[in-house]
XYZ file of C-alpha atoms in Angstrom:
725
model
C -46.041 35.243 4.708
C -46.710 35.834 1.002
C -43.708 33.940 -0.338
C -44.846 30.364 0.281
C -48.184 30.950 -1.451
C -46.519 32.676 -4.373
C -44.169 29.731 -4.701
C -47.070 27.297 -4.762
C -48.825 29.340 -7.462
C -45.753 29.431 -9.658
C -45.473 25.678 -9.353
C -49.132 25.299 -10.310
C -48.649 27.482 -13.357
C -45.614 25.452 -14.374
C -47.631 22.252 -14.250
C -50.215 23.803 -16.564
C -47.702 24.458 -19.377
C -48.922 22.674 -22.528
C -47.182 19.385 -23.250
C -45.922 20.580 -26.629
C -44.296 23.644 -25.027
C -42.599 21.415 -22.454
C -41.232 19.221 -25.272
C -39.852 22.306 -27.023
C -38.320 23.437 -23.757
C -36.625 20.042 -23.258
C -35.319 20.086 -26.842
C -33.974 23.607 -26.342
C -32.247 22.550 -23.121
C -30.603 19.645 -24.915
C -29.404 21.983 -27.659
C -27.971 24.336 -25.043
C -26.269 21.427 -23.355
C -24.827 20.341 -26.684
C -23.435 23.816 -27.185
C -21.415 23.310 -23.964
C -20.149 19.964 -25.217
C -17.124 19.925 -27.482
C -17.603 17.708 -30.538
C -14.649 16.043 -32.268
C -14.626 14.224 -35.585
C -12.505 11.219 -36.489
C -12.201 9.161 -39.654
C -11.664 5.536 -38.689
C -8.220 4.340 -39.710
C -6.440 1.100 -38.875
C -3.009 2.470 -39.777
C -0.662 1.886 -36.816
C 0.271 5.027 -34.904
C 2.529 3.725 -32.132
C 2.730 5.548 -28.832
C 6.008 5.887 -26.873
C 6.718 2.500 -25.287
C 8.218 4.153 -22.207
C 4.803 5.494 -21.225
C 2.276 3.059 -22.711
C 1.770 -0.685 -22.649
C 2.661 -1.797 -26.169
C -0.291 -4.175 -26.469
C -3.140 -2.103 -25.038
C -1.808 1.512 -25.013
C -2.829 1.840 -21.361
C -0.522 4.294 -19.528
C 2.246 2.763 -17.419
C 4.758 3.974 -14.866
C 8.291 4.258 -16.167
C 11.924 4.022 -15.144
C 15.191 5.076 -16.781
C 18.022 2.624 -17.365
C 20.972 4.776 -18.293
C 22.695 8.075 -17.693
C 21.909 9.109 -21.264
C 18.173 8.579 -20.708
C 18.264 10.596 -17.481
C 20.090 13.538 -19.028
C 17.787 13.523 -22.066
C 14.525 13.411 -20.059
C 12.299 16.479 -20.302
C 8.697 16.677 -19.050
C 6.098 16.241 -21.764
C 2.413 15.495 -22.169
C 2.970 11.736 -21.812
C 4.579 12.282 -18.393
C 1.311 13.851 -17.269
C -0.170 10.430 -16.508
C 2.552 9.878 -13.907
C 2.072 13.149 -12.020
C 0.743 12.704 -8.481
C -2.488 14.418 -7.468
C -0.737 16.678 -4.984
C 1.881 16.935 -2.243
C 1.794 14.917 0.941
C -1.010 15.714 3.392
C -0.142 17.821 6.403
C 0.894 15.580 9.302
C 1.970 15.689 12.938
C 4.635 15.349 14.044
C 6.282 16.686 10.896
C 8.980 14.579 9.300
C 11.527 17.146 10.426
C 10.905 16.370 14.106
C 13.572 14.456 16.006
C 11.301 11.523 16.773
C 12.743 8.245 15.400
C 11.085 7.429 12.099
C 9.959 4.348 10.223
C 10.953 3.857 6.577
C 9.490 1.118 4.391
C 11.598 0.097 1.384
C 9.373 -1.721 -1.100
C 11.389 -4.240 -3.127
C 9.310 -6.873 -4.878
C 10.346 -9.158 -7.735
C 12.109 -6.443 -9.729
C 9.333 -3.858 -9.323
C 6.827 -2.457 -11.815
C 4.424 -5.383 -11.547
C 0.652 -4.822 -11.519
C 1.363 -1.503 -9.807
C 2.843 -0.094 -13.032
C -0.585 0.369 -14.654
C -1.406 4.004 -13.934
C -5.162 3.539 -14.396
C -5.297 0.160 -12.662
C -5.587 -3.407 -13.880
C -7.735 -6.511 -13.512
C -5.233 -8.257 -11.214
C -7.042 -10.503 -8.738
C -4.458 -10.948 -5.975
C -1.869 -8.178 -6.179
C 0.171 -6.873 -3.247
C -1.208 -4.001 -1.224
C -0.027 -2.106 1.834
C -2.390 -0.442 4.296
C -0.635 0.145 7.648
C 0.253 3.695 6.627
C -0.263 5.381 9.999
C 2.785 3.472 11.297
C 5.300 4.587 8.649
C 6.839 7.928 7.714
C 8.722 7.264 4.458
C 8.022 4.864 1.570
C 10.904 4.060 -0.801
C 10.142 2.364 -4.116
C 13.179 0.227 -4.929
C 14.257 -1.618 -8.047
C 17.535 -2.262 -9.843
C 16.809 0.194 -12.664
C 19.187 3.145 -12.506
C 16.410 5.724 -12.041
C 13.503 4.070 -10.268
C 10.547 6.461 -10.448
C 7.815 5.490 -7.951
C 4.596 4.364 -9.682
C 2.176 7.240 -9.269
C -0.448 5.027 -7.613
C 1.882 4.403 -4.686
C 2.726 8.113 -4.489
C -0.939 9.111 -4.327
C -1.653 6.517 -1.625
C 1.377 7.606 0.430
C 0.582 11.307 0.172
C -3.036 10.703 1.169
C -1.687 9.305 4.449
C 0.930 12.020 5.049
C 3.808 9.699 4.059
C 6.899 10.862 2.137
C 7.587 9.017 -1.163
C 11.137 8.448 -2.486
C 12.444 6.939 -5.696
C 15.806 5.190 -6.019
C 18.929 6.292 -7.895
C 21.181 3.229 -8.106
C 24.381 2.277 -9.922
C 25.879 -1.204 -9.702
C 28.276 -3.649 -11.337
C 30.672 -2.672 -14.124
C 28.135 -0.588 -16.046
C 27.292 1.368 -12.900
C 30.953 2.114 -12.318
C 31.247 3.508 -15.832
C 28.216 5.747 -15.302
C 29.686 7.040 -12.036
C 33.020 7.844 -13.655
C 31.147 9.706 -16.396
C 29.277 12.073 -14.085
C 31.392 12.103 -10.907
C 35.009 12.060 -12.066
C 34.761 15.258 -14.127
C 34.061 18.848 -13.155
C 31.155 20.220 -11.111
C 28.925 20.683 -14.143
C 28.726 16.925 -14.777
C 27.356 15.902 -11.396
C 25.218 19.031 -11.158
C 23.512 18.144 -14.440
C 22.565 14.717 -13.053
C 21.353 16.214 -9.775
C 19.310 18.847 -11.607
C 17.535 16.131 -13.594
C 16.739 14.120 -10.473
C 15.317 17.221 -8.816
C 13.282 18.071 -11.919
C 11.764 14.595 -12.006
C 10.724 14.734 -8.340
C 9.367 18.244 -8.736
C 7.373 17.596 -11.916
C 6.039 14.149 -10.965
C 5.333 15.276 -7.375
C 7.209 12.724 -5.339
C 9.533 13.716 -2.533
C 13.128 12.737 -3.250
C 15.659 9.950 -3.634
C 17.475 7.086 -1.984
C 20.983 7.175 -3.500
C 22.657 3.747 -3.711
C 26.134 3.510 -5.290
C 26.834 -0.250 -5.361
C 30.135 -0.170 -7.245
C 33.668 0.951 -6.462
C 34.780 4.458 -7.432
C 38.011 6.077 -8.551
C 39.623 8.678 -6.245
C 38.308 11.471 -8.485
C 34.751 10.125 -8.476
C 34.559 9.445 -4.742
C 36.036 12.884 -4.114
C 33.109 14.507 -5.905
C 30.466 12.201 -4.419
C 29.868 14.249 -1.223
C 29.606 17.400 -3.341
C 27.062 15.669 -5.589
C 24.974 14.635 -2.546
C 25.228 18.093 -1.025
C 24.190 19.809 -4.253
C 21.338 17.332 -4.879
C 20.040 17.790 -1.327
C 20.212 21.583 -1.430
C 18.467 21.809 -4.813
C 15.785 19.320 -3.795
C 15.029 21.220 -0.580
C 14.660 24.375 -2.634
C 12.328 22.898 -5.266
C 10.412 20.206 -3.325
C 9.146 21.321 0.108
C 9.778 18.536 2.617
C 12.020 16.689 0.144
C 14.587 14.118 1.289
C 17.852 12.646 0.017
C 19.028 9.496 1.816
C 22.327 7.647 1.343
C 22.580 3.864 1.371
C 25.515 2.337 3.286
C 27.617 0.974 0.409
C 30.692 2.821 -0.892
C 33.112 4.192 1.700
C 35.252 7.323 1.538
C 38.172 5.402 -0.038
C 36.003 4.484 -3.017
C 35.732 0.807 -2.076
C 32.390 -0.962 -2.113
C 32.401 -2.066 1.514
C 29.168 -2.225 3.515
C 29.673 -1.004 7.082
C 26.350 -1.991 8.744
C 26.627 1.254 10.714
C 27.436 4.930 10.540
C 31.158 5.419 11.162
C 34.207 7.395 10.101
C 34.318 5.565 6.742
C 30.891 6.751 5.531
C 30.283 9.781 7.728
C 31.189 12.168 4.903
C 28.147 11.019 2.892
C 25.829 11.218 5.917
C 26.947 14.797 6.507
C 26.151 15.725 2.887
C 22.470 14.660 2.837
C 19.396 14.030 5.005
C 20.275 10.624 6.389
C 21.800 7.161 5.981
C 20.116 3.778 5.437
C 22.493 1.180 6.900
C 23.165 -2.313 5.646
C 21.519 -5.190 7.498
C 24.226 -7.293 9.195
C 24.531 -5.216 12.355
C 24.689 -6.259 15.994
C 23.833 -4.308 19.114
C 27.444 -3.171 19.446
C 27.035 -1.360 16.106
C 24.053 0.512 17.536
C 25.996 1.435 20.667
C 28.892 2.719 18.569
C 26.617 4.804 16.354
C 25.149 6.805 19.222
C 28.395 8.723 19.468
C 28.729 9.074 15.685
C 25.215 10.420 15.076
C 25.126 13.043 17.812
C 21.893 15.051 17.568
C 21.039 13.363 14.243
C 20.113 9.941 15.610
C 16.724 10.120 13.903
C 18.577 10.521 10.561
C 20.165 7.080 10.946
C 17.811 4.468 9.438
C 18.994 1.071 10.652
C 18.328 -1.486 7.915
C 16.221 -4.575 8.657
C 15.906 -7.242 5.939
C 12.477 -8.752 6.533
C 13.522 -11.821 4.517
C 16.170 -12.447 7.216
C 18.993 -13.069 4.722
C 22.565 -13.220 5.982
C 23.706 -12.740 9.558
C 20.917 -10.485 10.799
C 18.902 -9.894 13.929
C 15.309 -11.024 13.508
C 13.527 -10.962 10.161
C 10.269 -12.572 9.047
C 7.885 -12.920 12.005
C 10.815 -12.171 14.332
C 11.344 -8.700 12.866
C 10.101 -7.270 16.170
C 13.399 -8.413 17.751
C 15.284 -6.066 15.406
C 12.976 -3.171 16.179
C 13.238 -3.695 19.917
C 17.009 -3.118 19.784
C 16.833 -0.248 17.291
C 14.261 1.661 19.335
C 16.164 0.938 22.545
C 18.990 3.009 21.090
C 16.587 5.637 19.679
C 17.376 5.217 15.986
C 15.050 5.272 13.002
C 14.372 1.989 11.217
C 14.361 1.020 7.522
C 12.241 -2.077 6.876
C 13.461 -3.649 3.645
C 11.038 -5.830 1.653
C 8.134 -6.328 4.078
C 6.345 -7.745 1.037
C 7.889 -11.014 2.263
C 4.452 -11.835 3.664
C 3.105 -11.729 0.105
C 6.009 -13.261 -1.795
C 6.772 -16.215 0.468
C 3.545 -17.100 2.256
C 0.168 -18.290 0.999
C -1.550 -15.666 -1.140
C -4.929 -16.828 0.139
C -3.862 -15.854 3.672
C -2.177 -12.588 2.743
C -4.373 -10.261 4.807
C -4.109 -12.436 7.920
C -0.315 -12.653 7.546
C 0.024 -8.945 6.801
C -1.959 -8.052 9.936
C 0.024 -10.544 12.022
C 3.362 -9.130 10.815
C 2.474 -5.510 11.571
C 0.726 -6.292 14.863
C 4.029 -7.719 16.146
C 5.741 -4.411 15.350
C 3.071 -1.956 16.494
C 4.549 -1.241 19.922
C 7.753 -0.013 18.211
C 6.007 2.046 15.529
C 4.624 5.386 16.718
C 1.740 6.680 14.645
C 1.549 10.020 12.912
C -1.582 12.146 12.666
C -3.306 13.820 9.725
C -3.906 17.504 10.429
C -6.155 18.899 7.701
C -9.809 18.869 6.642
C -11.774 17.588 4.860
C -11.124 14.099 6.163
C -12.984 11.556 4.037
C -12.470 7.821 3.615
C -14.472 4.866 2.340
C -11.776 2.441 3.594
C -11.264 1.237 0.008
C -7.970 -0.656 -0.395
C -7.645 0.247 -4.061
C -8.702 -3.267 -5.046
C -11.725 -5.537 -4.970
C -13.781 -8.245 -6.579
C -16.329 -5.693 -7.825
C -16.781 -1.934 -8.033
C -19.413 -0.141 -5.967
C -20.419 3.525 -6.051
C -22.362 4.699 -3.013
C -24.009 1.335 -2.509
C -24.759 0.710 -6.207
C -22.822 -2.059 -7.929
C -21.117 -0.754 -11.075
C -19.068 -3.699 -12.284
C -18.272 -7.271 -11.294
C -14.754 -8.658 -11.578
C -11.353 -8.179 -9.940
C -9.617 -4.835 -10.097
C -6.443 -3.318 -8.628
C -5.537 0.368 -8.493
C -3.145 1.430 -5.683
C -3.856 5.096 -6.322
C -7.532 4.545 -5.501
C -6.717 3.445 -1.972
C -8.432 5.670 0.584
C -7.140 6.644 4.029
C -6.717 3.485 6.099
C -7.396 3.166 9.840
C -5.405 1.659 12.670
C -5.712 -2.109 12.433
C -5.530 -4.653 15.201
C -7.286 -5.871 18.313
C -8.233 -3.379 20.999
C -9.098 -4.352 24.566
C -10.378 -1.755 27.038
C -8.626 -1.351 30.361
C -10.163 -3.243 33.266
C -11.332 -6.834 33.333
C -10.218 -7.351 29.722
C -13.311 -9.315 28.726
C -14.517 -6.885 26.091
C -12.684 -6.501 22.785
C -12.925 -4.913 19.351
C -10.976 -6.001 16.271
C -10.703 -4.338 12.862
C -10.295 -6.270 9.596
C -9.967 -5.584 5.898
C -13.203 -6.638 4.171
C -13.410 -7.307 0.423
C -16.777 -9.059 0.732
C -18.792 -5.832 0.781
C -18.276 -2.163 -0.010
C -20.126 1.128 0.114
C -17.841 3.028 -2.235
C -14.934 1.361 -4.058
C -13.989 -2.277 -3.519
C -13.830 -2.863 0.224
C -15.033 -1.748 3.628
C -13.825 -2.009 7.215
C -15.154 -4.957 9.205
C -15.318 -4.429 12.969
C -16.041 -7.385 15.234
C -16.382 -7.080 18.973
C -17.785 -8.183 22.283
C -19.511 -6.070 24.934
C -19.104 -7.915 28.247
C -21.871 -8.050 30.894
C -22.273 -4.930 33.063
C -20.417 -2.810 30.485
C -22.492 -0.336 28.519
C -20.319 0.051 25.452
C -16.978 -0.582 23.794
C -15.181 1.726 21.376
C -12.309 1.498 18.922
C -9.947 4.304 17.887
C -9.667 4.306 14.109
C -7.738 7.459 13.294
C -5.213 9.706 14.950
C -5.711 13.344 13.976
C -4.287 16.732 14.942
C -6.761 19.096 13.289
C -7.422 22.672 14.452
C -11.202 22.566 14.309
C -13.185 25.313 12.548
C -16.237 26.763 14.339
C -18.591 24.164 12.886
C -17.939 20.748 11.401
C -20.200 18.158 9.846
C -19.535 14.470 10.311
C -20.992 11.450 8.565
C -20.841 7.728 9.246
C -22.039 5.012 6.841
C -22.312 1.548 8.377
C -24.109 -1.775 8.223
C -24.712 -4.209 11.097
C -24.383 -7.885 10.290
C -26.563 -10.644 11.736
C -28.959 -10.279 14.672
C -26.907 -7.728 16.650
C -28.995 -4.846 17.998
C -26.150 -2.639 19.215
C -26.245 1.080 18.488
C -23.357 2.555 16.494
C -22.015 6.071 16.995
C -19.136 8.236 15.835
C -17.095 9.770 18.662
C -14.131 12.081 18.856
C -11.639 13.482 21.321
C -10.596 17.100 21.547
C -7.401 18.652 22.840
C -6.587 22.077 24.261
C -9.186 21.351 26.930
C -8.331 24.505 28.869
C -9.639 26.785 26.119
C -11.729 24.343 24.086
C -15.448 25.136 24.092
C -17.805 22.428 22.867
C -21.273 23.617 21.953
C -24.404 21.433 22.141
C -22.375 18.395 23.203
C -22.616 16.333 26.345
C -19.696 14.319 27.716
C -20.101 10.542 27.780
C -18.861 10.165 31.348
C -16.591 11.748 33.905
C -13.793 9.351 32.932
C -13.955 10.370 29.272
C -14.786 14.012 29.687
C -12.979 14.984 26.488
C -14.780 12.387 24.343
C -17.995 13.605 22.794
C -20.978 12.266 20.873
C -21.967 14.857 18.250
C -25.588 15.909 17.896
C -27.382 14.330 14.888
C -27.750 16.666 11.901
C -31.507 16.515 11.265
C -32.254 19.610 9.174
C -29.222 20.483 7.028
C -29.007 23.971 5.503
C -30.214 24.119 1.933
C -26.735 24.674 0.472
C -25.553 21.455 2.110
C -28.270 19.351 0.531
C -25.897 17.449 -1.727
C -23.575 16.492 1.093
C -26.462 15.570 3.405
C -28.746 13.990 0.794
C -28.594 10.494 2.315
C -28.417 11.450 6.007
C -30.544 9.314 8.288
C -31.763 7.101 5.454
C -31.781 3.365 5.002
C -29.683 3.017 1.875
C -29.327 0.320 -0.751
C -27.606 -2.856 0.367
C -28.628 -2.380 3.993
C -26.285 0.556 4.612
C -27.268 3.372 6.979
C -25.884 6.907 7.006
C -25.809 9.060 10.124
C -24.855 12.733 9.947
C -23.809 15.016 12.771
C -22.987 18.642 13.383
C -20.616 19.925 15.993
C -19.865 23.479 17.124
C -16.440 24.026 18.644
C -14.240 26.949 19.600
C -10.497 26.844 20.282
C -10.324 23.046 19.966
C -8.020 20.487 18.417
C -9.614 17.351 16.984
C -7.382 14.474 18.098
C -8.956 11.053 17.558
C -11.888 9.451 15.799
C -13.622 6.532 17.488
C -16.573 4.337 16.639
C -18.499 3.099 19.666
C -20.895 0.192 20.045
C -23.478 0.305 22.852
C -25.678 -2.527 24.085
C -29.440 -2.271 23.403
C -31.638 -0.883 26.213
C -32.543 -3.481 28.824
C -29.833 -5.939 27.780
C -27.415 -7.157 30.452
C -25.974 -10.178 28.674
C -22.789 -10.492 26.697
C -23.286 -8.825 23.297
C -21.237 -9.809 20.268
C -21.470 -7.799 17.064
C -20.121 -7.447 13.537
C -20.338 -4.119 11.737
C -19.069 -2.957 8.368
C -18.031 0.683 8.022
C -18.491 2.132 4.564
C -17.446 5.738 5.014
C -16.435 8.433 7.500
C -16.455 12.137 6.655
C -15.331 15.139 8.710
C -15.920 18.388 6.820
C -15.592 22.084 7.591
C -19.185 23.317 7.311
C -18.169 26.552 5.611
C -16.180 24.773 2.914
C -19.478 23.409 1.624
C -20.769 26.912 0.930
C -18.190 27.773 -1.734
C -19.152 27.077 -5.364
C -17.780 23.952 -7.000
C -15.562 24.493 -10.062
C -16.751 23.106 -13.393
C -14.812 20.694 -15.571
C -13.699 22.719 -18.596
C -12.342 22.023 -22.052
C -12.742 18.247 -22.400
C -10.896 17.130 -25.535
C -10.353 13.846 -27.380
C -7.042 12.961 -29.066
C -4.568 10.130 -29.875
C -7.286 7.827 -31.203
C -6.480 4.241 -32.184
C -8.974 2.019 -33.987
C -9.191 -1.766 -34.231
C -11.766 -4.194 -35.478
C -13.796 -5.653 -32.635
C -13.261 -9.296 -31.742
C -14.966 -11.849 -33.937
C -18.076 -13.581 -32.651
C -18.043 -17.142 -33.964
C -17.446 -17.353 -37.689
C -19.185 -14.095 -38.529
C -17.663 -10.723 -39.403
C -16.480 -8.255 -36.730
C -19.417 -6.812 -34.813
C -18.057 -3.325 -34.205
C -14.969 -1.292 -33.486
C -12.571 -0.926 -30.580
C -11.545 2.623 -29.751
C -8.634 3.844 -27.647
C -8.151 7.583 -27.160
C -6.873 10.179 -24.698
C -9.100 12.646 -22.863
C -7.800 15.940 -21.483
C -9.646 18.570 -19.450
C -9.066 21.447 -17.064
C -9.935 21.424 -13.348
C -8.181 22.711 -10.190
C -6.779 19.535 -8.597
C -6.814 21.010 -5.084
C -10.622 20.679 -5.116
C -10.865 17.044 -6.153
C -10.278 13.550 -4.750
C -10.407 11.960 -8.194
C -12.339 11.945 -11.455
C -14.744 9.205 -12.513
C -14.730 8.714 -16.280
C -17.844 7.494 -18.095
C -19.049 7.010 -21.628
C -22.419 7.050 -23.319
C -22.904 5.762 -26.819
C -25.230 6.741 -29.591
C -26.278 4.322 -32.282
C -23.635 3.641 -34.889
C -24.938 4.759 -38.282
C -27.162 7.425 -36.740
C -27.997 10.712 -38.459
C -25.016 12.553 -39.942
C -25.749 15.509 -37.687
C -24.988 13.302 -34.672
C -28.090 14.478 -32.820
C -28.266 14.563 -29.054
C -28.131 11.383 -27.056
C -31.286 10.199 -25.426
C -30.968 10.053 -21.634
C -29.213 6.876 -20.534
C -27.115 5.700 -17.648
C -23.463 6.278 -18.579
C -21.036 3.361 -18.470
C -18.245 3.710 -15.906
C -14.782 3.399 -17.482
C -12.301 4.138 -14.696
C -10.679 6.642 -12.353
C -8.265 9.469 -13.044
C -6.175 11.469 -10.576
C -4.917 14.054 -13.049
C -6.617 16.018 -15.813
C -6.213 13.272 -18.399
C -7.337 9.694 -18.986
C -6.608 7.034 -21.592
C -9.693 5.198 -22.838
C -8.557 1.694 -23.818
C -10.271 -0.795 -26.145
C -13.772 0.617 -25.783
C -16.211 -1.315 -27.970
C -18.319 1.052 -30.070
C -20.914 0.477 -32.752
C -19.924 0.368 -36.395
C -20.662 3.515 -38.390
C -22.776 2.789 -41.453
C -21.866 3.978 -44.961
C -22.124 7.758 -45.161
C -23.185 7.989 -41.546
C -21.611 8.935 -38.234
C -21.190 6.858 -35.159
C -21.129 8.712 -31.869
C -19.630 8.178 -28.440
C -19.809 10.662 -25.590
C -17.260 10.922 -22.775
C -18.161 12.344 -19.384
C -15.782 13.515 -16.643
C -17.296 13.461 -13.160
C -15.321 15.342 -10.489
C -15.403 13.854 -6.993
C -14.945 16.791 -4.591
C -12.596 16.559 -1.624
C -15.657 16.692 0.638
C -16.908 13.443 -0.878
C -20.374 14.114 -2.305
C -21.934 13.294 -5.667
C -21.921 15.977 -8.340
C -25.063 15.920 -10.547
C -24.509 14.625 -14.065
C -25.565 17.982 -15.541
C -22.373 19.469 -14.054
C -19.942 16.897 -15.449
C -17.534 17.769 -18.231
C -18.412 16.304 -21.628
C -17.066 15.773 -25.102
C -18.466 13.814 -28.022
C -16.573 11.961 -30.727
C -18.247 11.509 -34.101
C -16.580 8.890 -36.263
C -17.096 7.600 -39.772
C -15.559 5.193 -42.246
C -13.411 6.798 -44.942
C -15.334 7.607 -48.094
C -14.486 5.396 -51.060
C-alpha cells in the first residue's frame, strides 16, 4: 500500500520545483525536440523548375493520376519516385467468399466522360459535386475504363475498392487504325514482342498495387497477330497471377479468332480461344435470352467467368438499362452468369446532379435482390462512413475547414444502404441515407431514420456483413447523435456464427428468437494501455455526439454481422419515430492495442517551387507561395492514412530559426503513401538577412482509428531566405 502515497509525494515535489527551473526544463525539452526534427534550408528562387507533366498538374504541381497513350510509352515506363504518388496503400482486404469462388460475380465498369476528371487529383480537389460510388458490398470487381491505350486506375479509386475487398482493374485498349498498327507491332512478331508488353502491364499492376487488366482489342488483326493473341493473353495471365496475388485478366468480346472485329454478344466458338487463355470474358451488350441459354453449354464449369455486359445507358438493342437495368440482371442471374454493369454513372451524367444521391440509391435498390453481398473478414474494422467528399472537413467532431472537397481515396468503408422492414406486421421500418449535412470524422455521416411501431420494443438495421474469426477479446465503439426529440436508446449489436462451439462471455442474448445476436457489455474502466483508444468513451462530445464503448469476450466464434438497434424509451407504448446520425463504428482486437506504435521517421523536404503571393489591392505582394514534396518512412500496414499539417514561424525571425512557440497546426491534406505534395502554401516573407520558417508535421492515423499525440508526429522544418545581393 506504499505506492499510492509515494506517487502523491513525488507529484507534490514536482509542483514545488522553482518556476525558473521549470522554464529551463521546457526550453531543454524544446531543444531535444528540435534535435529530432530535420531542418532544411532553401534560398528562394523564382526560376522555373518544371515537374514531369505526366505526374503533376502543370498549373499547380499537384500530383495527378496518369495514363499512357502509346506502345512506346508503355515499353519505356519504369517505376520512379514520381510514380510513388500513384501507389495504393495496400492490397485488397480479405473477403468472403473469395473472388475465386464459383458464385456469380458483379463487375462495375466505370466509364465517365473520357475518365480522369476530378478523380485524377491524387490528393483530392475542391470539386463540389463530383461523382462518387458507395454500394461496394454489392460488387466484386471495379474496372476503370477510358479510351487511352493504358488506362491506369486513379489511386483514389483503388484505395476505396481495396478497403471494401473489391478487385481493381485497369484497361488495356487498342482501337481504330492506330490501334491496329500497335497490335501488329507487338503481336505479329515473335514471342519476345508480346511478352515485353505483358511484362510491362504486370509491372505496372504490381508496383502501383492494383489487380490486373481488362484487355479490349477494338480493331481487326492480321492472321499473324491474331495467332499470337491467345499466347499473349495466356502469358499475361500467368505472369500476373505469379506477381499479383488474386490478380485478374479479363477479355472483352470484340475481335474473333479470324481476326475480324465482330462483337458476338456471347461466348461461342468464335471467341472461346481468348476465354480459355485468361480469367474470363466481358460480353458485348446486345444479347437476348437465347444467347444466355447457348452460353451455358459453352462455359461449362466456368459460368462465373462469363461477365454478361449490361449498358446502363440502354444504347442499342439491349435488355433493360437505366432504371430498368434490373430486367437484365433478372435474366442473367436466372442462367447463373456473372454480370458486368457498364457505365452506372448514368445516374450522375444524365439526371439532375442535385438529386444524385436519391437517384443512386434508387438505381441500386432495384438491383439489390440480384447482387449478393461479400463480407470483410479481418480486424480492425473501423469506419466513419465518410464518402471521401463533403462541404467541410471535420476531425473527431472539431471543424477543420469549410468549403467543398473531394477525395475518393478518403472514402471509408460504406454500409448496406436501403430500407429495411422487420418480418411480421411490416409497420416498423429503418432506412439508411448518405448524410453530408453533419460529420464526426471526414465529410459525412450515416443518417438512419426509422419507426418503432406500437407493442414492438425495438427495431434494428444490419449495416455490415462480416466473416471475422474473433480473437478472445474485442473492443467495440459506436459514435452517434440523435436528432430532434427522440428518446430512443441506441446500441451496437452483432451476430456470431459457429454456434455449436462459440462461447460468449459476459453477454446475454436479446431473446429466444435472436439467440445468436448479442449486446456487448459497456467498457467502463479501460486498461491503462488502451487509454488513447478509449479516451472519449461514454462522454458527451462536441457537436452533440456521444461515444459508447464495449468489450466482448468470445471463444471459437465467427463475427458475422453488425447491427445498430433502436429501442423505445421505458414506459412508452406509442409509435416512436427517430432520426440518428452515426459518426463511427470500430471493432478492434484488444491485444492489437498493446503493441507499440511505430514512429514516423526521416521526414524530408524537396522539389520546392516559389511564387510571389497574390496581390492585395494595388499594394506589393504580401508574402510567398511555397510548393514542395515531403517524404518520410513508416510501415504502411499499420496506418489508415496520414494527416499532413504545417506550422509557421514569423518570416524574418532570428537567423538561427529558433523553436516555434506552441500553436495549433494548420491541416493541409491527407496522404496514403509516404509522400505528400504541399501546393501553394502561403508563407511569410523572409526579411533581408533573415530566415523565414515553416514546419511540416506528419500525423499517422493508426488502423485502429485513434488519435496519436502531436509529440509523436514526424516533423521537418524548412528555413528559407532571399538570395544575398
